[in-house]
mmCIF file of C-alpha atoms in Angstrom:
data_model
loop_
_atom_site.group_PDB
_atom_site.id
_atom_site.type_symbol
_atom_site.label_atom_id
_atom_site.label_comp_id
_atom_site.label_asym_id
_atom_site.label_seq_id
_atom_site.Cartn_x
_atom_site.Cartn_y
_atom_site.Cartn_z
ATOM 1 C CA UNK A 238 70.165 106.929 98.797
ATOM 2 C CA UNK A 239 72.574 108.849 96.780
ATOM 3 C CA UNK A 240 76.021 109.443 98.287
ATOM 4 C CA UNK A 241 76.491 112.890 99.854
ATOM 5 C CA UNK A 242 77.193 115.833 97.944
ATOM 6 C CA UNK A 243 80.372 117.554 96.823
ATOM 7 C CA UNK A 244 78.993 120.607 98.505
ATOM 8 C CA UNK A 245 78.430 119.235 102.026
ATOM 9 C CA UNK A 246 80.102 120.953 104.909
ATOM 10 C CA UNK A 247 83.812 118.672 105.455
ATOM 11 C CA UNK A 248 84.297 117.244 108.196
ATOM 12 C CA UNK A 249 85.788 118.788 111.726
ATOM 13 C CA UNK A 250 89.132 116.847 111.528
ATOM 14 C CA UNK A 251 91.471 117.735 108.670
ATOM 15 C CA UNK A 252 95.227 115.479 108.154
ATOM 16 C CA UNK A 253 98.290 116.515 106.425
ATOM 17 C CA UNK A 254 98.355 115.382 102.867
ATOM 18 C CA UNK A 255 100.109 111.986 102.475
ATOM 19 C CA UNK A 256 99.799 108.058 103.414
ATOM 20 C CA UNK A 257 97.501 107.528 106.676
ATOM 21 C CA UNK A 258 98.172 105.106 109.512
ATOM 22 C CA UNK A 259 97.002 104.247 112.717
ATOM 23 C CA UNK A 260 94.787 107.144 114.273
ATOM 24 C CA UNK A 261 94.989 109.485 110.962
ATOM 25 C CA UNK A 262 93.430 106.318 109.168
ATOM 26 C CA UNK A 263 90.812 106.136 111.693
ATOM 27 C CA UNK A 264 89.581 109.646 111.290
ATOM 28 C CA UNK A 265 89.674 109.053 107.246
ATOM 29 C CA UNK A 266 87.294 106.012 107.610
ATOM 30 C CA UNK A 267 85.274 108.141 109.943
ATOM 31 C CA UNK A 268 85.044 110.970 107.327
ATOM 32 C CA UNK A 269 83.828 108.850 104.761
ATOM 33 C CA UNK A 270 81.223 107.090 107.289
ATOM 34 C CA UNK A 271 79.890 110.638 108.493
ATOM 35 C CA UNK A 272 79.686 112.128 104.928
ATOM 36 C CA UNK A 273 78.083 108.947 103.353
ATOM 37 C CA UNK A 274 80.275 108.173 100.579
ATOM 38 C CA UNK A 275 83.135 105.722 99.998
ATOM 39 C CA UNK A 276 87.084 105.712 98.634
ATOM 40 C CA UNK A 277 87.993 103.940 95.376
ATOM 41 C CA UNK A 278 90.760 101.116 96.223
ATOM 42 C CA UNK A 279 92.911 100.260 93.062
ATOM 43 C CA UNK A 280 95.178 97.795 92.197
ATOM 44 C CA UNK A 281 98.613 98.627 90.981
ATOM 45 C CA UNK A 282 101.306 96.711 88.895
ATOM 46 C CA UNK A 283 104.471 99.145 89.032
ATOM 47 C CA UNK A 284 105.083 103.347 88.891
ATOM 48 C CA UNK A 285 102.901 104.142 85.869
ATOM 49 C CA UNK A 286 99.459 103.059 87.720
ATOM 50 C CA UNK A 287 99.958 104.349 90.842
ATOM 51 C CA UNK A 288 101.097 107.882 89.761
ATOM 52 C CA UNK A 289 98.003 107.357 87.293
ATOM 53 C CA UNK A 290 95.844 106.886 90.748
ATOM 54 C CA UNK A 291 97.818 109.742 92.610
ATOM 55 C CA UNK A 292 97.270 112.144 89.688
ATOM 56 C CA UNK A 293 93.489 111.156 89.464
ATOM 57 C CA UNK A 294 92.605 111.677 93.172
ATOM 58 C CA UNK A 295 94.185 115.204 93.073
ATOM 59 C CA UNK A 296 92.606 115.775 90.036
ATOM 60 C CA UNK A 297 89.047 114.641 91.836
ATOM 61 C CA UNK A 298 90.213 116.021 95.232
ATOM 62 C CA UNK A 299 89.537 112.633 96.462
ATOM 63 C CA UNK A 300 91.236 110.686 98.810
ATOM 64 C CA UNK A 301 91.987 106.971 97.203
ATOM 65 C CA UNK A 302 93.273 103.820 98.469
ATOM 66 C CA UNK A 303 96.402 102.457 96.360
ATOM 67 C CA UNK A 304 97.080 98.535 96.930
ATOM 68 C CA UNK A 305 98.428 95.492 95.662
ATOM 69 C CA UNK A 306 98.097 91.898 95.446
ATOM 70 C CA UNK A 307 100.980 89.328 95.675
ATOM 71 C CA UNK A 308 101.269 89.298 92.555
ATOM 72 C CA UNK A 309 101.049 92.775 91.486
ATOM 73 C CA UNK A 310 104.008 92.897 94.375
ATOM 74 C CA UNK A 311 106.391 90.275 93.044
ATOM 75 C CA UNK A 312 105.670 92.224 89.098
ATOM 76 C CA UNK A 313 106.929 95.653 90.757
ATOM 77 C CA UNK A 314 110.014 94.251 91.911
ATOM 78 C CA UNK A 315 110.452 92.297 88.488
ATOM 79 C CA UNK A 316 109.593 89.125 86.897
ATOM 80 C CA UNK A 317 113.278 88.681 87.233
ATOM 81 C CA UNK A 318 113.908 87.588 90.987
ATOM 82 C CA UNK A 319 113.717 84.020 91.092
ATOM 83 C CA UNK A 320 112.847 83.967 94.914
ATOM 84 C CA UNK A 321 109.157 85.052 94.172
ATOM 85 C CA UNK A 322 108.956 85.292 98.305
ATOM 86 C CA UNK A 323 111.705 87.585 98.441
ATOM 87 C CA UNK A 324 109.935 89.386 95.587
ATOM 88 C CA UNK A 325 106.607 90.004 96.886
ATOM 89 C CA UNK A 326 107.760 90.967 100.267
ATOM 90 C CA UNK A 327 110.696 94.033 98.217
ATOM 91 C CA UNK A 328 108.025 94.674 95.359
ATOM 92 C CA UNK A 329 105.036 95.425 97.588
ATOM 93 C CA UNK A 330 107.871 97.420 99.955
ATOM 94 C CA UNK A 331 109.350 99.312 97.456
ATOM 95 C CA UNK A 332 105.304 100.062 96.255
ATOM 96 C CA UNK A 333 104.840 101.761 99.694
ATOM 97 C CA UNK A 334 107.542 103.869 99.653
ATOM 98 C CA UNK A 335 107.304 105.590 96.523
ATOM 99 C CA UNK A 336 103.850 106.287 97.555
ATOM 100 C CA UNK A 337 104.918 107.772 100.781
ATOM 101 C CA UNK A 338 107.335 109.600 98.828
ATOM 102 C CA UNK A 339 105.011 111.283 96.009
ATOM 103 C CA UNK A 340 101.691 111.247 98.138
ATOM 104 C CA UNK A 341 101.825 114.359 99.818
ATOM 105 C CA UNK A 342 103.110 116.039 96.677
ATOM 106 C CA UNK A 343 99.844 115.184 95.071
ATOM 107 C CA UNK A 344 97.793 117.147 97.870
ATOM 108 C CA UNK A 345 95.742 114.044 99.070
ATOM 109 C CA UNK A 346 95.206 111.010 101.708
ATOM 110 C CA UNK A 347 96.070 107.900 100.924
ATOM 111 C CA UNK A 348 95.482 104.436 102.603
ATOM 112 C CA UNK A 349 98.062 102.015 101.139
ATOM 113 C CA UNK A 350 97.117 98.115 101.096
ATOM 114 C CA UNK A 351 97.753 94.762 100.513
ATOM 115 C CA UNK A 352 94.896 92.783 99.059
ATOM 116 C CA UNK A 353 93.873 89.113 99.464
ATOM 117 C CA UNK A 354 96.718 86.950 101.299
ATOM 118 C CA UNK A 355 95.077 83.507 101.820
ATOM 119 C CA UNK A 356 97.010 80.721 104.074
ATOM 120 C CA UNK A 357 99.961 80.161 101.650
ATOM 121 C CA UNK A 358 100.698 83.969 101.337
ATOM 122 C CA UNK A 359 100.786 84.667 105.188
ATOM 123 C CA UNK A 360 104.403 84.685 105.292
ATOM 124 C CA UNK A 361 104.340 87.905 102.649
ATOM 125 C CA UNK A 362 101.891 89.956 104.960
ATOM 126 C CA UNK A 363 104.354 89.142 108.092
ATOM 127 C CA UNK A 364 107.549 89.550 106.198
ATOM 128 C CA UNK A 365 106.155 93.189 105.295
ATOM 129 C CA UNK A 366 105.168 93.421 108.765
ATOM 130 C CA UNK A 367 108.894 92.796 109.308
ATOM 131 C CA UNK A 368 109.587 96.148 107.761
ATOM 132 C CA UNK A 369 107.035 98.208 109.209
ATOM 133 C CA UNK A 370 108.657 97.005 112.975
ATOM 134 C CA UNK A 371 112.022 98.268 111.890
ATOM 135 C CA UNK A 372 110.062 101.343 110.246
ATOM 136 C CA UNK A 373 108.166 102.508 113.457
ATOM 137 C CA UNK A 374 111.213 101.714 115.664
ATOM 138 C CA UNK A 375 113.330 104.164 113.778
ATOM 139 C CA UNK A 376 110.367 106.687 114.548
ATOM 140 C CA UNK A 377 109.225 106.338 111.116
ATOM 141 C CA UNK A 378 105.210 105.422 110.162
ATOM 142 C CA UNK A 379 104.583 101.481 109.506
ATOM 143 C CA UNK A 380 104.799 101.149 105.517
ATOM 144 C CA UNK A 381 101.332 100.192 104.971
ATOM 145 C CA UNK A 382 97.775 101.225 106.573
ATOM 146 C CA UNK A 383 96.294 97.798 106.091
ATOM 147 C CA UNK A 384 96.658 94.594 105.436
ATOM 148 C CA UNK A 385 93.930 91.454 104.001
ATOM 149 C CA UNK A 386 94.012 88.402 105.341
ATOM 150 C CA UNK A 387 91.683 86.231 102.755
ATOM 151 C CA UNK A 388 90.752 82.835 104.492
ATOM 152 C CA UNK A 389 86.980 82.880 103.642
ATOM 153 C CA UNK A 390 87.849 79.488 102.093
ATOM 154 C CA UNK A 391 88.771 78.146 105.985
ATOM 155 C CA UNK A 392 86.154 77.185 108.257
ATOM 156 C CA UNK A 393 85.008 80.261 110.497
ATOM 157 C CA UNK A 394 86.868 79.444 113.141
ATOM 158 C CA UNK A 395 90.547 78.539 111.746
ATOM 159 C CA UNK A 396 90.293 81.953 109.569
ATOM 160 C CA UNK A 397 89.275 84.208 112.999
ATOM 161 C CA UNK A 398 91.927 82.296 114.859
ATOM 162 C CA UNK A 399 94.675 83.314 112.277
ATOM 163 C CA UNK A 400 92.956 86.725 112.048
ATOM 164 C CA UNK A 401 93.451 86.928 115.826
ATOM 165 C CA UNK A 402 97.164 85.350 116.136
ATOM 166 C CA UNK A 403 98.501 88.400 113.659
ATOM 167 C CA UNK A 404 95.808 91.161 114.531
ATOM 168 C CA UNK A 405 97.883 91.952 117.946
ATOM 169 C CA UNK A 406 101.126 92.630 116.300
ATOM 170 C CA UNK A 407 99.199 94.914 113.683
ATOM 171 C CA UNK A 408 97.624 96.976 115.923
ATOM 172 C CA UNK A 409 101.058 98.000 117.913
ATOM 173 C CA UNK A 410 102.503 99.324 114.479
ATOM 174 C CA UNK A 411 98.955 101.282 113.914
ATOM 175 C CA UNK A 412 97.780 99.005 110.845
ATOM 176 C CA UNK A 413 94.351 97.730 110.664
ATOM 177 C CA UNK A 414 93.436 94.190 109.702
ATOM 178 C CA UNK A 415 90.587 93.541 106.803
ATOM 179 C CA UNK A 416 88.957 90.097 107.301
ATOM 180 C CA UNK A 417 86.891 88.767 104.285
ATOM 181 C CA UNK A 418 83.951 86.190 105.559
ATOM 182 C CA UNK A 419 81.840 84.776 102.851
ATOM 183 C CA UNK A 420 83.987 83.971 99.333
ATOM 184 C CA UNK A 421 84.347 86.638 96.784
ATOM 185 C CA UNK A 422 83.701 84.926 93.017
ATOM 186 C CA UNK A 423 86.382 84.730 90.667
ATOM 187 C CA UNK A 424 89.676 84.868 90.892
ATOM 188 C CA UNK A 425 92.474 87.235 91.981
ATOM 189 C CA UNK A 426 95.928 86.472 91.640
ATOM 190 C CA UNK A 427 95.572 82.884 92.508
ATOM 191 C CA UNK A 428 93.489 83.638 95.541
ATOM 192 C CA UNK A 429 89.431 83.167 94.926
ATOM 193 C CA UNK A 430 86.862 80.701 93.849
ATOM 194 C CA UNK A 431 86.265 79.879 90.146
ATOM 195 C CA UNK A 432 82.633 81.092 88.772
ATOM 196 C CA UNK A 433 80.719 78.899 86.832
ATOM 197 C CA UNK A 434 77.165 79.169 84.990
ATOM 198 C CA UNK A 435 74.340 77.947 86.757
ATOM 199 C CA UNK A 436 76.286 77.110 90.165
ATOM 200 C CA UNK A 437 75.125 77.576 93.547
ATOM 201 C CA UNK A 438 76.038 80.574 94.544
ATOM 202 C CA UNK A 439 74.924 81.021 98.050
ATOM 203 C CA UNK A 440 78.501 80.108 99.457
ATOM 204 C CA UNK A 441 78.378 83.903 97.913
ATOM 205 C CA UNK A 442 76.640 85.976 100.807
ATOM 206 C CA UNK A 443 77.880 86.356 103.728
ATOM 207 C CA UNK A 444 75.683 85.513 107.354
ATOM 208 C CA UNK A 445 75.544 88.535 109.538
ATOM 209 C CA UNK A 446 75.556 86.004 112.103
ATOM 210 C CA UNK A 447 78.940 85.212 111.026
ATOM 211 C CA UNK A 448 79.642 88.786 110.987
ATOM 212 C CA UNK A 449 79.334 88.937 114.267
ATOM 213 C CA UNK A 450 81.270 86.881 115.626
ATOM 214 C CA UNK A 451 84.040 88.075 113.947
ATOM 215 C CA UNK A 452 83.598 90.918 115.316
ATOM 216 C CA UNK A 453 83.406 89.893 118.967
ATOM 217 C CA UNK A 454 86.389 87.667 118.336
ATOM 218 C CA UNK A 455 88.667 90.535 116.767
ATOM 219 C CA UNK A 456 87.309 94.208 117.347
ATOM 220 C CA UNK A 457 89.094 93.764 121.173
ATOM 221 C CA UNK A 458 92.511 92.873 119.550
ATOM 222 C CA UNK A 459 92.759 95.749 116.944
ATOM 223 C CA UNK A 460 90.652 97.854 114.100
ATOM 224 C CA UNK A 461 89.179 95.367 111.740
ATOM 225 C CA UNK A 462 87.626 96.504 108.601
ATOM 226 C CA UNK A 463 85.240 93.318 106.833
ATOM 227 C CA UNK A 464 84.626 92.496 103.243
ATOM 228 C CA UNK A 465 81.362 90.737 103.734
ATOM 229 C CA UNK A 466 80.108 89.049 100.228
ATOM 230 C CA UNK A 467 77.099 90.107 98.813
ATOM 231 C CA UNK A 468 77.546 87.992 95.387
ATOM 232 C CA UNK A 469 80.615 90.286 94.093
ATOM 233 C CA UNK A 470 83.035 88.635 91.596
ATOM 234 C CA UNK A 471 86.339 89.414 90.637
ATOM 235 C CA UNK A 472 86.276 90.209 87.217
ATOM 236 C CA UNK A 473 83.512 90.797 84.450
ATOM 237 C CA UNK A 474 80.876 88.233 84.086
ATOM 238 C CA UNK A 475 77.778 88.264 81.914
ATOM 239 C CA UNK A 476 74.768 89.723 83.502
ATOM 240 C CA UNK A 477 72.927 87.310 85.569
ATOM 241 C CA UNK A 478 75.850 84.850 86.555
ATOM 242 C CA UNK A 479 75.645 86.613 90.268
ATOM 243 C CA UNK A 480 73.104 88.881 91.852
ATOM 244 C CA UNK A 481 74.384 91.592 93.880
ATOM 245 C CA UNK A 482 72.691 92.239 97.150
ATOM 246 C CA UNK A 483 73.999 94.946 99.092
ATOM 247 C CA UNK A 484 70.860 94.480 101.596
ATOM 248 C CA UNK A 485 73.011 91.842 102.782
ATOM 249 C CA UNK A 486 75.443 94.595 104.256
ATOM 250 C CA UNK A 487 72.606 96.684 105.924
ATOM 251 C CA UNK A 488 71.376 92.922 107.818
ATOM 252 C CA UNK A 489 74.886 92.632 109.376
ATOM 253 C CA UNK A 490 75.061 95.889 110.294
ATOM 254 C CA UNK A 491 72.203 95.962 112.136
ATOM 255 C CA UNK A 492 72.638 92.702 113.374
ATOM 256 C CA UNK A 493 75.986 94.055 114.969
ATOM 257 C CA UNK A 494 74.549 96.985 116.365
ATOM 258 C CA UNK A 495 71.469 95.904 118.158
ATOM 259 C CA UNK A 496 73.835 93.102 119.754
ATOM 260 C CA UNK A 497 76.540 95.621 120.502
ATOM 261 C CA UNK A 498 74.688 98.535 121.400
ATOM 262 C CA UNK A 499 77.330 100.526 119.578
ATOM 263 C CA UNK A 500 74.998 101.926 117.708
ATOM 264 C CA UNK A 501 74.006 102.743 113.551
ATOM 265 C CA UNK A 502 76.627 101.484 111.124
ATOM 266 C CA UNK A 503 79.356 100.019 113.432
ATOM 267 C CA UNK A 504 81.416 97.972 110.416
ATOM 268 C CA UNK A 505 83.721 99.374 108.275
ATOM 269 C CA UNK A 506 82.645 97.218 105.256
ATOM 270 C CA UNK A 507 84.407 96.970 102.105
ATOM 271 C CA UNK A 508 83.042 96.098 99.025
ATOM 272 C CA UNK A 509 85.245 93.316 96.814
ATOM 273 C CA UNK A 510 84.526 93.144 93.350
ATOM 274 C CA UNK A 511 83.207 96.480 92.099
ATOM 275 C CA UNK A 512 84.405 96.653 88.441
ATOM 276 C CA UNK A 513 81.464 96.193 86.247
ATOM 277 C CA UNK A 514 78.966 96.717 89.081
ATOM 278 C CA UNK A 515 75.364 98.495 88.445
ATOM 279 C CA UNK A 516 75.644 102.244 90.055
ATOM 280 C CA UNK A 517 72.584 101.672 91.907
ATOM 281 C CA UNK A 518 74.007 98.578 93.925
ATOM 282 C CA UNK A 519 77.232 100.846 94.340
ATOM 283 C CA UNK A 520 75.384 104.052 95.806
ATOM 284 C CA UNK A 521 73.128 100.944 97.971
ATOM 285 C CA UNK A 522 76.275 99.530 99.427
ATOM 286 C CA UNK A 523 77.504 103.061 100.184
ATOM 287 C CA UNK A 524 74.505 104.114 102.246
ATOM 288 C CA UNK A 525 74.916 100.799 104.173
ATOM 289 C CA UNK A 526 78.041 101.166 105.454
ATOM 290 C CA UNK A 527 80.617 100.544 102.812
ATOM 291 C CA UNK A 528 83.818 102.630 102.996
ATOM 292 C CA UNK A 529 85.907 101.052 100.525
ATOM 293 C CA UNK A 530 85.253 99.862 96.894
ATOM 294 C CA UNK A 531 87.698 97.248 95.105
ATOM 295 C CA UNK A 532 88.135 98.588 91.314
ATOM 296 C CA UNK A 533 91.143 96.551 89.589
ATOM 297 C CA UNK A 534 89.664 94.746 86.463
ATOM 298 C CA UNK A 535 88.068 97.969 84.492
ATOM 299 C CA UNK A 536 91.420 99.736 85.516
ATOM 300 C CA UNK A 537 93.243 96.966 83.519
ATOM 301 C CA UNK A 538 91.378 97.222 80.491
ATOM 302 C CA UNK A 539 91.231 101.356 80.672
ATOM 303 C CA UNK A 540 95.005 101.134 80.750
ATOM 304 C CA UNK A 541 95.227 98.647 78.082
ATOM 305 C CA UNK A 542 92.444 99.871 75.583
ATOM 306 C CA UNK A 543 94.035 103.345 75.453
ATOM 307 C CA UNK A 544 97.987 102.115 74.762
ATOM 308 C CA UNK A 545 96.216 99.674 72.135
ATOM 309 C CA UNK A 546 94.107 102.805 70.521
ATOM 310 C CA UNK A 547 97.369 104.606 70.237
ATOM 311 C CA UNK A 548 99.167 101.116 68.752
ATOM 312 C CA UNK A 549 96.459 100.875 66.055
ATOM 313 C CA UNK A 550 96.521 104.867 64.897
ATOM 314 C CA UNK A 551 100.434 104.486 65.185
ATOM 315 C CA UNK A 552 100.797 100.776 63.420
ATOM 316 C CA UNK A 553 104.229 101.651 61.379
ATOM 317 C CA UNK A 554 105.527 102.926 64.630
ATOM 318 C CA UNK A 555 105.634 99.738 66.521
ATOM 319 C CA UNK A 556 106.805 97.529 63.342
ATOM 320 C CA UNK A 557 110.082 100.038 61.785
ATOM 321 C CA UNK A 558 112.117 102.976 63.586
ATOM 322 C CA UNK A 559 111.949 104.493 60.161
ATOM 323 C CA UNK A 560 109.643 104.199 57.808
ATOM 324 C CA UNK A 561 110.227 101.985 55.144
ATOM 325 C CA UNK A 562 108.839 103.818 52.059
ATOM 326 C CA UNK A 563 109.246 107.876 53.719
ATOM 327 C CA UNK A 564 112.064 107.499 55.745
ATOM 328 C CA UNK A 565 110.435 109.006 58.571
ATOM 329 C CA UNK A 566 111.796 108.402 61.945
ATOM 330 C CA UNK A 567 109.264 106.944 64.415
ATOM 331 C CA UNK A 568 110.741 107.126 67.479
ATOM 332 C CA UNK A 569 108.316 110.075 68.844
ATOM 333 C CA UNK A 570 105.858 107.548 68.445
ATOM 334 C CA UNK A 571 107.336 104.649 70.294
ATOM 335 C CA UNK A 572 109.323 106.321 73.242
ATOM 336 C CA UNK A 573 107.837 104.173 75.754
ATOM 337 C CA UNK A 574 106.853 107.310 77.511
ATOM 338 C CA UNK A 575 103.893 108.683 75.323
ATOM 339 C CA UNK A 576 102.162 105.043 74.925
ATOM 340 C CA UNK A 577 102.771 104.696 78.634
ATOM 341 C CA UNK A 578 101.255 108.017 78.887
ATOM 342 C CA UNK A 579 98.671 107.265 76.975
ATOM 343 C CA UNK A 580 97.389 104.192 79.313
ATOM 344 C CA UNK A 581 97.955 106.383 82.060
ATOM 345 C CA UNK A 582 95.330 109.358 80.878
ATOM 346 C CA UNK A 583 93.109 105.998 80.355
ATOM 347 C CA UNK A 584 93.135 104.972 84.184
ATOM 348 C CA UNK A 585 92.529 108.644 85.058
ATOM 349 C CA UNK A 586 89.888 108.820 83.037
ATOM 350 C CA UNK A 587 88.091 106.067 84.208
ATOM 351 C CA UNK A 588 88.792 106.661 87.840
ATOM 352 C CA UNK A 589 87.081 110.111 87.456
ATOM 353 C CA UNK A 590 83.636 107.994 87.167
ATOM 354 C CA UNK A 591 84.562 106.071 90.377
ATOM 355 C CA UNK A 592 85.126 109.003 92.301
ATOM 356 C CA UNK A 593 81.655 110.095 91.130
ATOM 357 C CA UNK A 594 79.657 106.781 91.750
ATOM 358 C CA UNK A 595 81.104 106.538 95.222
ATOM 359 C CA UNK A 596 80.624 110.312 96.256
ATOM 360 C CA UNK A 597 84.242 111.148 97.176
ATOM 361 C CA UNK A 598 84.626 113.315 94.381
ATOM 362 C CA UNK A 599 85.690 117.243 96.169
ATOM 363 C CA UNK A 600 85.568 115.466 99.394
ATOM 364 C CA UNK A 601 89.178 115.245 100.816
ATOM 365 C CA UNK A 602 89.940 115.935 104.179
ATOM 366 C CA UNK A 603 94.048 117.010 103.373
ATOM 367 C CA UNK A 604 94.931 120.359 104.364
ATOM 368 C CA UNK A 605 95.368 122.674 101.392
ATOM 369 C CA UNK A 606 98.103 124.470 100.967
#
């Protein structure tokens, strides 16, 4: 099945251009379910990549999803802080609000996100929680649409009972909860499970009967979105480490529904993992349900290969101000702002094939003008 068409009539419900929460993010979900096609969810570091993002969705007249890990949190506030606590609660803060600051500028929605918090990061998602409480009681939106809790590595049960102990307070600020059940490979930020050649994998894929559950458990509490593992890895491995199996996503979605009655496609599934993915197990995991695709790995490399194309046509530039046998000054070539720039024309440039291989591409649902 190949995601819907540019062209397709939008959907009834437009929203004002900016960050989404609570109902707004509903409806954006809902869009991408009814039109068949999914949003791109990248991983940003500090201001450069997520005005890269921003500038490619307007560019695609997709909506995106900008988010961070704990990590990428505690870099945006700077290596410096020595409470790295107190640095990935302010760095993944101070993330959020310059997004709600530029977002509507740029003419789209955005979902903003925090990605993979296993057990020893909980106190990060509730500290930001924290600030959203004081945001929403000063009449202001909570800082972030979403939050991950990772603790696929748990038994079932202790990860659904931490999933329901938090989901309550979420869901009074208008944030929705994503669950992962099943392990994603690889690592991210010190949260995952190492890959190695020849291992069993099946601790990969995800039961729908687990699925369920889960659902039961949480869907009463709050909106739950669920990053069920179909083999995805973090990172790039060499073709044939993992086998992809989106078919796994279609099982537990029927599996929910005919237990449910809620009918076709109840999950909000997110797909973990998608840098490096085949397009035809992207467009598969699409049709089946899949609303949200993980991209953080090929943004990386876009972002570095294009500053270290421009370091190796500009080598004199980076070594001397001035050149040593012309005199030539160099600095229009090392101003951090047109290398910078340079990485940041890379991201766009390879977001403009994710918006394509997940059908979002012309699809937003911001008012214009």
């Amino acid at each position: 099945m190949t995601p819907t068409s540019p062209n397709a009539s939008r959907p009834s419900r437009v929203l004002p251009p900016g960050v989404v929460t609570g109902d707004d993010y509903l409806a954006l979900i809902e869009a991408c379910k009814e039109g068949g096609y999914a949003l791109p969810a990248i991983n940003v570091v500090g201001t450069d990549s997520v005005n890269a993002v921003l500038e490619a969705a307007a560019r695609n007249n997709s909506d995106v999803i900008v988010q961070c890990s704990n990590g990428g949190a505690r870099f945006y506030a700077g290596e410096g802080l020595a409470d790295q606590h107190k640095a990935r609660v302010l760095g993944a803060a101070a993330m959020a609000r310059h997004v709600h600051l530029l977002a509507k500028e740029y003419g789209i929605c955005v979902i903003l996100h925090t990605d993979h918090a296993d057990r020893k990061l909980i106190p990060w998602v509730e500290g930001l929680l924290d600030l959203s409480e004081a945001e929403v009681a000063a009449g202001r939106p909570p800082l972030f649409s979403s939050h991950m809790l990772d603790l696929s590595a748990e038994p079932l049960e202790e990860n659904l009972a931490e999933c329901a102990r938090l989901l309550p307070r979420m869901a009074k600020l208008g944030i929705s909860l994503e669950i992962e059940l099943g392990v994603t490979g690889g690592e991210e930020d010190g949260v995952g499970h190492d890959l190695e050649d020849h291992e069993d994998n099946a601790h990969l894929y995800t039961q729908p009967e687990d699925v369920l559950v889960a659902w039961n458990r949480l869907s009463p509490l709050g909106h739950v979105t669920v990053a069920a593992s179909f083999g995805n890895v973090h990172g790039v491995y060499k073709p044939g480490n993992v086998q992809l199996r989106p078919e796994i996503l279609l099982h537990s979605q029927e599996h929910v529904s005919e237990k449910t009655g809620l009918g076709p496609k109840p999950l909000a599934l997110v797909f973990h993992g998608g840098s490096g993915s085949e397009k035809d197990k992207i467009t598969a995991a699409v049709s089946y349900g899949v609303f949200k695709m993980n991209i953080d790995t090929d943004v990386q490399f876009a972002f570095a290969n294009g500053i270290g194309q421009y370091v190796l046509e500009h080598p004199k530039a980076f070594l001397h101000q001035i050149d040593p046998e012309t005199d030539a000054p160099y600095k229009k070539f090392y101003d951090p702002r047109k290398w910078l720039r340079v990485g940041e024309k890379s991201i766009v440039d390879r977001l403009e094939e994710a918006f394509a291989d997940l059908g979002s591409k012309g699809r937003s649902i911001a008012t214009r003008g």
